[in-house]
């Protein structure tokens, strides 16, 4: 649910003080904050704010398009490493078993229409001694 228009956007007071101080001194260093809940105001545009994600401060350069959003939206707290294919563990186990058994199905097949690979010579390389 959205916040009441009558109340106005929420911004932590300590963050407003830091932003005003940075604007007065033309300081371009990142402003560190733990306030992910604060709304981005038009005064923040052009500043870099280091938003804490639980582990480190992620630098967020504020642009005009970000006004009205929360600081926490631009500093992700979780790392997405990707989904695995369905049954990939079973497929890997089957491939390993096929390779161990010496199955020809696991060998690479030539492309359709390609010339067949030359056959190995059938003559022995050295005569057998008796």
PDB file of C-alpha atoms in Angstrom:
ATOM      1  CA  UNK A   1       0.000   0.000   0.000  1.00  0.00           C
ATOM      2  CA  UNK A   2       1.293   3.456  -0.894  1.00  0.00           C
ATOM      3  CA  UNK A   3       2.067   6.174   1.589  1.00  0.00           C
ATOM      4  CA  UNK A   4      -0.408   9.029   2.030  1.00  0.00           C
ATOM      5  CA  UNK A   5       0.170  12.061  -0.207  1.00  0.00           C
ATOM      6  CA  UNK A   6      -0.621  14.283   2.775  1.00  0.00           C
ATOM      7  CA  UNK A   7       2.364  12.895   4.696  1.00  0.00           C
ATOM      8  CA  UNK A   8       4.827  13.166   1.833  1.00  0.00           C
ATOM      9  CA  UNK A   9       7.734  10.852   0.989  1.00  0.00           C
ATOM     10  CA  UNK A  10       9.688   9.264   3.833  1.00  0.00           C
ATOM     11  CA  UNK A  11      13.397  10.051   4.058  1.00  0.00           C
ATOM     12  CA  UNK A  12      15.538   9.521   7.138  1.00  0.00           C
ATOM     13  CA  UNK A  13      16.575  12.827   8.681  1.00  0.00           C
ATOM     14  CA  UNK A  14      20.245  11.873   8.952  1.00  0.00           C
ATOM     15  CA  UNK A  15      20.326  11.136   5.202  1.00  0.00           C
ATOM     16  CA  UNK A  16      18.805  14.530   4.363  1.00  0.00           C
ATOM     17  CA  UNK A  17      21.486  16.227   6.474  1.00  0.00           C
ATOM     18  CA  UNK A  18      24.269  14.324   4.689  1.00  0.00           C
ATOM     19  CA  UNK A  19      22.827  15.216   1.259  1.00  0.00           C
ATOM     20  CA  UNK A  20      22.521  18.913   2.135  1.00  0.00           C
ATOM     21  CA  UNK A  21      26.101  18.977   3.428  1.00  0.00           C
ATOM     22  CA  UNK A  22      27.358  17.298   0.232  1.00  0.00           C
ATOM     23  CA  UNK A  23      25.487  19.786  -1.956  1.00  0.00           C
ATOM     24  CA  UNK A  24      26.827  22.817  -0.057  1.00  0.00           C
ATOM     25  CA  UNK A  25      30.433  21.645  -0.335  1.00  0.00           C
ATOM     26  CA  UNK A  26      30.111  20.215  -3.894  1.00  0.00           C
ATOM     27  CA  UNK A  27      31.480  16.948  -2.503  1.00  0.00           C
ATOM     28  CA  UNK A  28      31.304  14.078  -5.035  1.00  0.00           C
ATOM     29  CA  UNK A  29      32.314  11.309  -2.622  1.00  0.00           C
ATOM     30  CA  UNK A  30      29.684   8.597  -2.040  1.00  0.00           C
ATOM     31  CA  UNK A  31      27.365   9.145   0.916  1.00  0.00           C
ATOM     32  CA  UNK A  32      27.201   5.945   2.984  1.00  0.00           C
ATOM     33  CA  UNK A  33      23.790   4.994   4.304  1.00  0.00           C
ATOM     34  CA  UNK A  34      22.015   1.997   5.765  1.00  0.00           C
ATOM     35  CA  UNK A  35      18.600   3.559   5.091  1.00  0.00           C
ATOM     36  CA  UNK A  36      17.246   1.382   2.283  1.00  0.00           C
ATOM     37  CA  UNK A  37      13.708   2.515   3.149  1.00  0.00           C
ATOM     38  CA  UNK A  38      14.291   6.171   2.257  1.00  0.00           C
ATOM     39  CA  UNK A  39      12.630   7.593  -0.853  1.00  0.00           C
ATOM     40  CA  UNK A  40      14.824   9.300  -3.453  1.00  0.00           C
ATOM     41  CA  UNK A  41      14.085  13.031  -3.636  1.00  0.00           C
ATOM     42  CA  UNK A  42      14.926  15.437  -6.498  1.00  0.00           C
ATOM     43  CA  UNK A  43      17.692  16.855  -4.246  1.00  0.00           C
ATOM     44  CA  UNK A  44      19.576  13.541  -4.549  1.00  0.00           C
ATOM     45  CA  UNK A  45      19.991  13.756  -8.357  1.00  0.00           C
ATOM     46  CA  UNK A  46      23.646  13.809  -9.386  1.00  0.00           C
ATOM     47  CA  UNK A  47      24.936  12.367  -6.108  1.00  0.00           C
ATOM     48  CA  UNK A  48      26.386   8.921  -5.480  1.00  0.00           C
ATOM     49  CA  UNK A  49      24.890   7.177  -2.479  1.00  0.00           C
ATOM     50  CA  UNK A  50      26.460   4.032  -1.019  1.00  0.00           C
ATOM     51  CA  UNK A  51      23.470   1.875  -0.067  1.00  0.00           C
ATOM     52  CA  UNK A  52      24.195  -1.016   2.295  1.00  0.00           C
ATOM     53  CA  UNK A  53      23.038  -4.426   1.062  1.00  0.00           C
ATOM     54  CA  UNK A  54      23.850  -6.353   4.243  1.00  0.00           C
ATOM     55  CA  UNK A  55      27.471  -6.999   3.294  1.00  0.00           C
ATOM     56  CA  UNK A  56      28.857  -3.879   1.626  1.00  0.00           C
ATOM     57  CA  UNK A  57      27.891  -0.407   0.429  1.00  0.00           C
ATOM     58  CA  UNK A  58      26.818  -0.524  -3.212  1.00  0.00           C
ATOM     59  CA  UNK A  59      27.408   2.815  -4.989  1.00  0.00           C
ATOM     60  CA  UNK A  60      24.212   4.096  -6.608  1.00  0.00           C
ATOM     61  CA  UNK A  61      24.446   7.126  -8.909  1.00  0.00           C
ATOM     62  CA  UNK A  62      21.066   8.874  -8.678  1.00  0.00           C
ATOM     63  CA  UNK A  63      19.430  10.021 -11.922  1.00  0.00           C
ATOM     64  CA  UNK A  64      16.125  11.796 -12.591  1.00  0.00           C
ATOM     65  CA  UNK A  65      14.363   8.524 -13.426  1.00  0.00           C
ATOM     66  CA  UNK A  66      15.002   7.213  -9.897  1.00  0.00           C
ATOM     67  CA  UNK A  67      13.080   9.986  -8.112  1.00  0.00           C
ATOM     68  CA  UNK A  68      10.200   8.527  -6.124  1.00  0.00           C
ATOM     69  CA  UNK A  69      11.740   5.062  -5.785  1.00  0.00           C
ATOM     70  CA  UNK A  70      13.338   3.640  -2.639  1.00  0.00           C
ATOM     71  CA  UNK A  71      17.128   3.393  -2.246  1.00  0.00           C
ATOM     72  CA  UNK A  72      16.896  -0.324  -1.492  1.00  0.00           C
ATOM     73  CA  UNK A  73      15.560  -1.045  -4.981  1.00  0.00           C
ATOM     74  CA  UNK A  74      18.982  -0.315  -6.469  1.00  0.00           C
ATOM     75  CA  UNK A  75      21.091  -2.338  -4.032  1.00  0.00           C
ATOM     76  CA  UNK A  76      20.216  -6.037  -4.278  1.00  0.00           C
ATOM     77  CA  UNK A  77      20.605  -8.176  -1.176  1.00  0.00           C
ATOM     78  CA  UNK A  78      20.631 -11.575  -2.862  1.00  0.00           C
ATOM     79  CA  UNK A  79      22.907 -13.008  -5.551  1.00  0.00           C
ATOM     80  CA  UNK A  80      21.154 -14.961  -8.320  1.00  0.00           C
ATOM     81  CA  UNK A  81      23.383 -17.742  -9.614  1.00  0.00           C
ATOM     82  CA  UNK A  82      20.949 -19.236 -12.142  1.00  0.00           C
ATOM     83  CA  UNK A  83      18.631 -22.182 -12.427  1.00  0.00           C
ATOM     84  CA  UNK A  84      19.844 -25.686 -13.175  1.00  0.00           C
ATOM     85  CA  UNK A  85      18.272 -27.746 -15.944  1.00  0.00           C
ATOM     86  CA  UNK A  86      15.579 -30.183 -14.846  1.00  0.00           C
ATOM     87  CA  UNK A  87      17.175 -33.561 -14.233  1.00  0.00           C
ATOM     88  CA  UNK A  88      20.706 -32.359 -14.961  1.00  0.00           C
ATOM     89  CA  UNK A  89      22.069 -34.403 -12.047  1.00  0.00           C
ATOM     90  CA  UNK A  90      20.454 -37.544 -13.473  1.00  0.00           C
ATOM     91  CA  UNK A  91      21.749 -36.787 -16.971  1.00  0.00           C
ATOM     92  CA  UNK A  92      25.294 -36.270 -15.677  1.00  0.00           C
ATOM     93  CA  UNK A  93      25.183 -39.564 -13.772  1.00  0.00           C
ATOM     94  CA  UNK A  94      23.910 -41.420 -16.857  1.00  0.00           C
ATOM     95  CA  UNK A  95      26.633 -39.905 -19.043  1.00  0.00           C
ATOM     96  CA  UNK A  96      29.325 -40.895 -16.553  1.00  0.00           C
ATOM     97  CA  UNK A  97      28.005 -44.470 -16.389  1.00  0.00           C
ATOM     98  CA  UNK A  98      27.897 -44.693 -20.203  1.00  0.00           C
ATOM     99  CA  UNK A  99      31.461 -43.421 -20.522  1.00  0.00           C
ATOM    100  CA  UNK A 100      32.691 -45.909 -17.914  1.00  0.00           C
ATOM    101  CA  UNK A 101      31.035 -48.813 -19.759  1.00  0.00           C
ATOM    102  CA  UNK A 102      32.618 -47.766 -23.051  1.00  0.00           C
ATOM    103  CA  UNK A 103      29.261 -47.257 -24.720  1.00  0.00           C
ATOM    104  CA  UNK A 104      29.521 -46.085 -28.356  1.00  0.00           C
ATOM    105  CA  UNK A 105      26.416 -43.910 -27.930  1.00  0.00           C
ATOM    106  CA  UNK A 106      28.383 -41.380 -25.923  1.00  0.00           C
ATOM    107  CA  UNK A 107      30.961 -40.991 -28.744  1.00  0.00           C
ATOM    108  CA  UNK A 108      30.499 -37.928 -30.962  1.00  0.00           C
ATOM    109  CA  UNK A 109      28.627 -38.616 -34.185  1.00  0.00           C
ATOM    110  CA  UNK A 110      29.566 -36.995 -37.513  1.00  0.00           C
ATOM    111  CA  UNK A 111      27.318 -34.327 -38.987  1.00  0.00           C
ATOM    112  CA  UNK A 112      24.695 -35.509 -41.495  1.00  0.00           C
ATOM    113  CA  UNK A 113      26.055 -35.556 -45.034  1.00  0.00           C
ATOM    114  CA  UNK A 114      29.684 -35.554 -43.851  1.00  0.00           C
ATOM    115  CA  UNK A 115      32.172 -38.092 -45.172  1.00  0.00           C
ATOM    116  CA  UNK A 116      32.752 -41.054 -42.860  1.00  0.00           C
ATOM    117  CA  UNK A 117      35.964 -41.094 -40.856  1.00  0.00           C
ATOM    118  CA  UNK A 118      38.772 -43.253 -42.338  1.00  0.00           C
ATOM    119  CA  UNK A 119      38.977 -46.728 -40.828  1.00  0.00           C
ATOM    120  CA  UNK A 120      42.019 -47.794 -38.827  1.00  0.00           C
ATOM    121  CA  UNK A 121      44.481 -50.083 -40.690  1.00  0.00           C
ATOM    122  CA  UNK A 122      43.829 -53.753 -40.043  1.00  0.00           C
ATOM    123  CA  UNK A 123      47.475 -54.903 -40.456  1.00  0.00           C
ATOM    124  CA  UNK A 124      49.448 -55.474 -37.290  1.00  0.00           C
ATOM    125  CA  UNK A 125      52.288 -53.058 -36.713  1.00  0.00           C
ATOM    126  CA  UNK A 126      54.801 -55.698 -35.579  1.00  0.00           C
ATOM    127  CA  UNK A 127      54.922 -59.461 -36.230  1.00  0.00           C
ATOM    128  CA  UNK A 128      54.218 -61.652 -33.232  1.00  0.00           C
ATOM    129  CA  UNK A 129      57.158 -63.664 -31.855  1.00  0.00           C
ATOM    130  CA  UNK A 130      56.702 -67.266 -30.861  1.00  0.00           C
TER     131      UNK A 130
END
